[in-house]
Amino acid sequence: MGHTVEWPLRLYLVEEDGRTTARVALHTGTTTLTGQGTARCSPDDRDVPEIGDELAAGRALRDLAGQLLRVADKDLQGVGAAPPRRERRVAYGWTGAMA
């Protein structure tokens, strides 16, 4: 039998002094997750608020997606179905100096 659930999501955008901040809140019924994102207009660029909105909102949604996947990974571990381990990459060269 099918199962349908609706999770309300609210996205808030604030623009001030060439900087846009976004906050997205997801309510699952049992938990609330909040993602954050920002965008800044370069002084050399033309100020187009819609672009700042898109960047900040996209970054907030990406932050929220990462949180949601981490919650799912933790829940999978809780029922004994842990996801495969991710291989850690070894860094070479001057990564510390370049960061």
JSON list of C-alpha atoms in Angstrom, two decimals, residues 29-98:
[
{"chain": "A", "resi": 29, "resn": "GLY", "atom": "CA", "xyz": [6.50, 15.98, 11.99]},
{"chain": "A", "resi": 30, "resn": "THR", "atom": "CA", "xyz": [9.07, 14.54, 14.40]},
{"chain": "A", "resi": 31, "resn": "THR", "atom": "CA", "xyz": [11.94, 16.97, 13.90]},
{"chain": "A", "resi": 32, "resn": "THR", "atom": "CA", "xyz": [12.84, 20.36, 12.46]},
{"chain": "A", "resi": 33, "resn": "LEU", "atom": "CA", "xyz": [16.00, 20.92, 10.45]},
{"chain": "A", "resi": 34, "resn": "THR", "atom": "CA", "xyz": [17.32, 24.35, 9.49]},
{"chain": "A", "resi": 35, "resn": "GLY", "atom": "CA", "xyz": [19.73, 25.12, 6.65]},
{"chain": "A", "resi": 36, "resn": "GLN", "atom": "CA", "xyz": [21.69, 28.36, 6.25]},
{"chain": "A", "resi": 37, "resn": "GLY", "atom": "CA", "xyz": [23.15, 30.06, 3.19]},
{"chain": "A", "resi": 38, "resn": "THR", "atom": "CA", "xyz": [24.64, 33.42, 2.26]},
{"chain": "A", "resi": 39, "resn": "ALA", "atom": "CA", "xyz": [25.63, 35.30, -0.87]},
{"chain": "A", "resi": 40, "resn": "ARG", "atom": "CA", "xyz": [27.55, 38.53, -1.23]},
{"chain": "A", "resi": 41, "resn": "CYS", "atom": "CA", "xyz": [27.60, 40.89, -4.18]},
{"chain": "A", "resi": 42, "resn": "SER", "atom": "CA", "xyz": [31.11, 41.76, -5.29]},
{"chain": "A", "resi": 43, "resn": "PRO", "atom": "CA", "xyz": [31.73, 45.52, -5.33]},
{"chain": "A", "resi": 44, "resn": "ASP", "atom": "CA", "xyz": [32.77, 45.20, -8.99]},
{"chain": "A", "resi": 45, "resn": "ASP", "atom": "CA", "xyz": [29.51, 43.49, -10.02]},
{"chain": "A", "resi": 46, "resn": "ARG", "atom": "CA", "xyz": [26.14, 45.00, -10.79]},
{"chain": "A", "resi": 47, "resn": "ASP", "atom": "CA", "xyz": [23.69, 44.47, -7.92]},
{"chain": "A", "resi": 48, "resn": "VAL", "atom": "CA", "xyz": [21.04, 41.99, -9.08]},
{"chain": "A", "resi": 49, "resn": "PRO", "atom": "CA", "xyz": [19.07, 40.92, -5.98]},
{"chain": "A", "resi": 50, "resn": "GLU", "atom": "CA", "xyz": [17.54, 37.87, -7.71]},
{"chain": "A", "resi": 51, "resn": "ILE", "atom": "CA", "xyz": [21.00, 36.35, -8.19]},
{"chain": "A", "resi": 52, "resn": "GLY", "atom": "CA", "xyz": [21.81, 36.79, -4.50]},
{"chain": "A", "resi": 53, "resn": "ASP", "atom": "CA", "xyz": [18.48, 35.18, -3.62]},
{"chain": "A", "resi": 54, "resn": "GLU", "atom": "CA", "xyz": [19.19, 32.20, -5.88]},
{"chain": "A", "resi": 55, "resn": "LEU", "atom": "CA", "xyz": [22.71, 31.67, -4.54]},
{"chain": "A", "resi": 56, "resn": "ALA", "atom": "CA", "xyz": [21.77, 32.06, -0.87]},
{"chain": "A", "resi": 57, "resn": "ALA", "atom": "CA", "xyz": [18.67, 29.85, -1.23]},
{"chain": "A", "resi": 58, "resn": "GLY", "atom": "CA", "xyz": [20.62, 27.18, -3.11]},
{"chain": "A", "resi": 59, "resn": "ARG", "atom": "CA", "xyz": [23.32, 27.15, -0.44]},
{"chain": "A", "resi": 60, "resn": "ALA", "atom": "CA", "xyz": [20.73, 26.92, 2.34]},
{"chain": "A", "resi": 61, "resn": "LEU", "atom": "CA", "xyz": [18.99, 24.03, 0.57]},
{"chain": "A", "resi": 62, "resn": "ARG", "atom": "CA", "xyz": [22.33, 22.26, 0.06]},
{"chain": "A", "resi": 63, "resn": "ASP", "atom": "CA", "xyz": [23.08, 22.68, 3.78]},
{"chain": "A", "resi": 64, "resn": "LEU", "atom": "CA", "xyz": [19.65, 21.27, 4.63]},
{"chain": "A", "resi": 65, "resn": "ALA", "atom": "CA", "xyz": [20.15, 18.33, 2.24]},
{"chain": "A", "resi": 66, "resn": "GLY", "atom": "CA", "xyz": [23.43, 17.42, 3.95]},
{"chain": "A", "resi": 67, "resn": "GLN", "atom": "CA", "xyz": [21.76, 17.49, 7.34]},
{"chain": "A", "resi": 68, "resn": "LEU", "atom": "CA", "xyz": [18.88, 15.33, 6.14]},
{"chain": "A", "resi": 69, "resn": "LEU", "atom": "CA", "xyz": [21.28, 12.75, 4.70]},
{"chain": "A", "resi": 70, "resn": "ARG", "atom": "CA", "xyz": [23.26, 12.66, 7.96]},
{"chain": "A", "resi": 71, "resn": "VAL", "atom": "CA", "xyz": [20.02, 12.07, 9.91]},
{"chain": "A", "resi": 72, "resn": "ALA", "atom": "CA", "xyz": [19.10, 9.24, 7.51]},
{"chain": "A", "resi": 73, "resn": "ASP", "atom": "CA", "xyz": [22.59, 7.69, 7.91]},
{"chain": "A", "resi": 74, "resn": "LYS", "atom": "CA", "xyz": [22.21, 7.81, 11.70]},
{"chain": "A", "resi": 75, "resn": "ASP", "atom": "CA", "xyz": [18.72, 6.27, 11.50]},
{"chain": "A", "resi": 76, "resn": "LEU", "atom": "CA", "xyz": [20.04, 3.50, 9.23]},
{"chain": "A", "resi": 77, "resn": "GLN", "atom": "CA", "xyz": [22.75, 2.73, 11.78]},
{"chain": "A", "resi": 78, "resn": "GLY", "atom": "CA", "xyz": [20.08, 2.59, 14.47]},
{"chain": "A", "resi": 79, "resn": "VAL", "atom": "CA", "xyz": [18.25, -0.22, 12.66]},
{"chain": "A", "resi": 80, "resn": "GLY", "atom": "CA", "xyz": [21.42, -2.10, 11.76]},
{"chain": "A", "resi": 81, "resn": "ALA", "atom": "CA", "xyz": [21.51, -1.06, 8.11]},
{"chain": "A", "resi": 82, "resn": "ALA", "atom": "CA", "xyz": [24.46, 1.29, 8.15]},
{"chain": "A", "resi": 83, "resn": "PRO", "atom": "CA", "xyz": [25.49, 2.72, 4.76]},
{"chain": "A", "resi": 84, "resn": "PRO", "atom": "CA", "xyz": [28.83, 1.62, 3.34]},
{"chain": "A", "resi": 85, "resn": "ARG", "atom": "CA", "xyz": [31.85, 3.36, 4.83]},
{"chain": "A", "resi": 86, "resn": "ARG", "atom": "CA", "xyz": [33.18, 6.20, 2.76]},
{"chain": "A", "resi": 87, "resn": "GLU", "atom": "CA", "xyz": [36.81, 5.87, 1.85]},
{"chain": "A", "resi": 88, "resn": "ARG", "atom": "CA", "xyz": [38.90, 8.72, 3.21]},
{"chain": "A", "resi": 89, "resn": "ARG", "atom": "CA", "xyz": [41.02, 10.38, 0.58]},
{"chain": "A", "resi": 90, "resn": "VAL", "atom": "CA", "xyz": [44.68, 11.00, 1.27]},
{"chain": "A", "resi": 91, "resn": "ALA", "atom": "CA", "xyz": [45.81, 14.54, 0.55]},
{"chain": "A", "resi": 92, "resn": "TYR", "atom": "CA", "xyz": [49.10, 15.12, -1.24]},
{"chain": "A", "resi": 93, "resn": "GLY", "atom": "CA", "xyz": [51.17, 18.24, -1.72]},
{"chain": "A", "resi": 94, "resn": "TRP", "atom": "CA", "xyz": [50.80, 21.54, 0.02]},
{"chain": "A", "resi": 95, "resn": "THR", "atom": "CA", "xyz": [47.15, 21.27, 1.03]},
{"chain": "A", "resi": 96, "resn": "GLY", "atom": "CA", "xyz": [47.72, 22.84, 4.47]},
{"chain": "A", "resi": 97, "resn": "ALA", "atom": "CA", "xyz": [49.41, 25.90, 2.99]},
{"chain": "A", "resi": 98, "resn": "MET", "atom": "CA", "xyz": [46.76, 26.29, 0.29]}
]
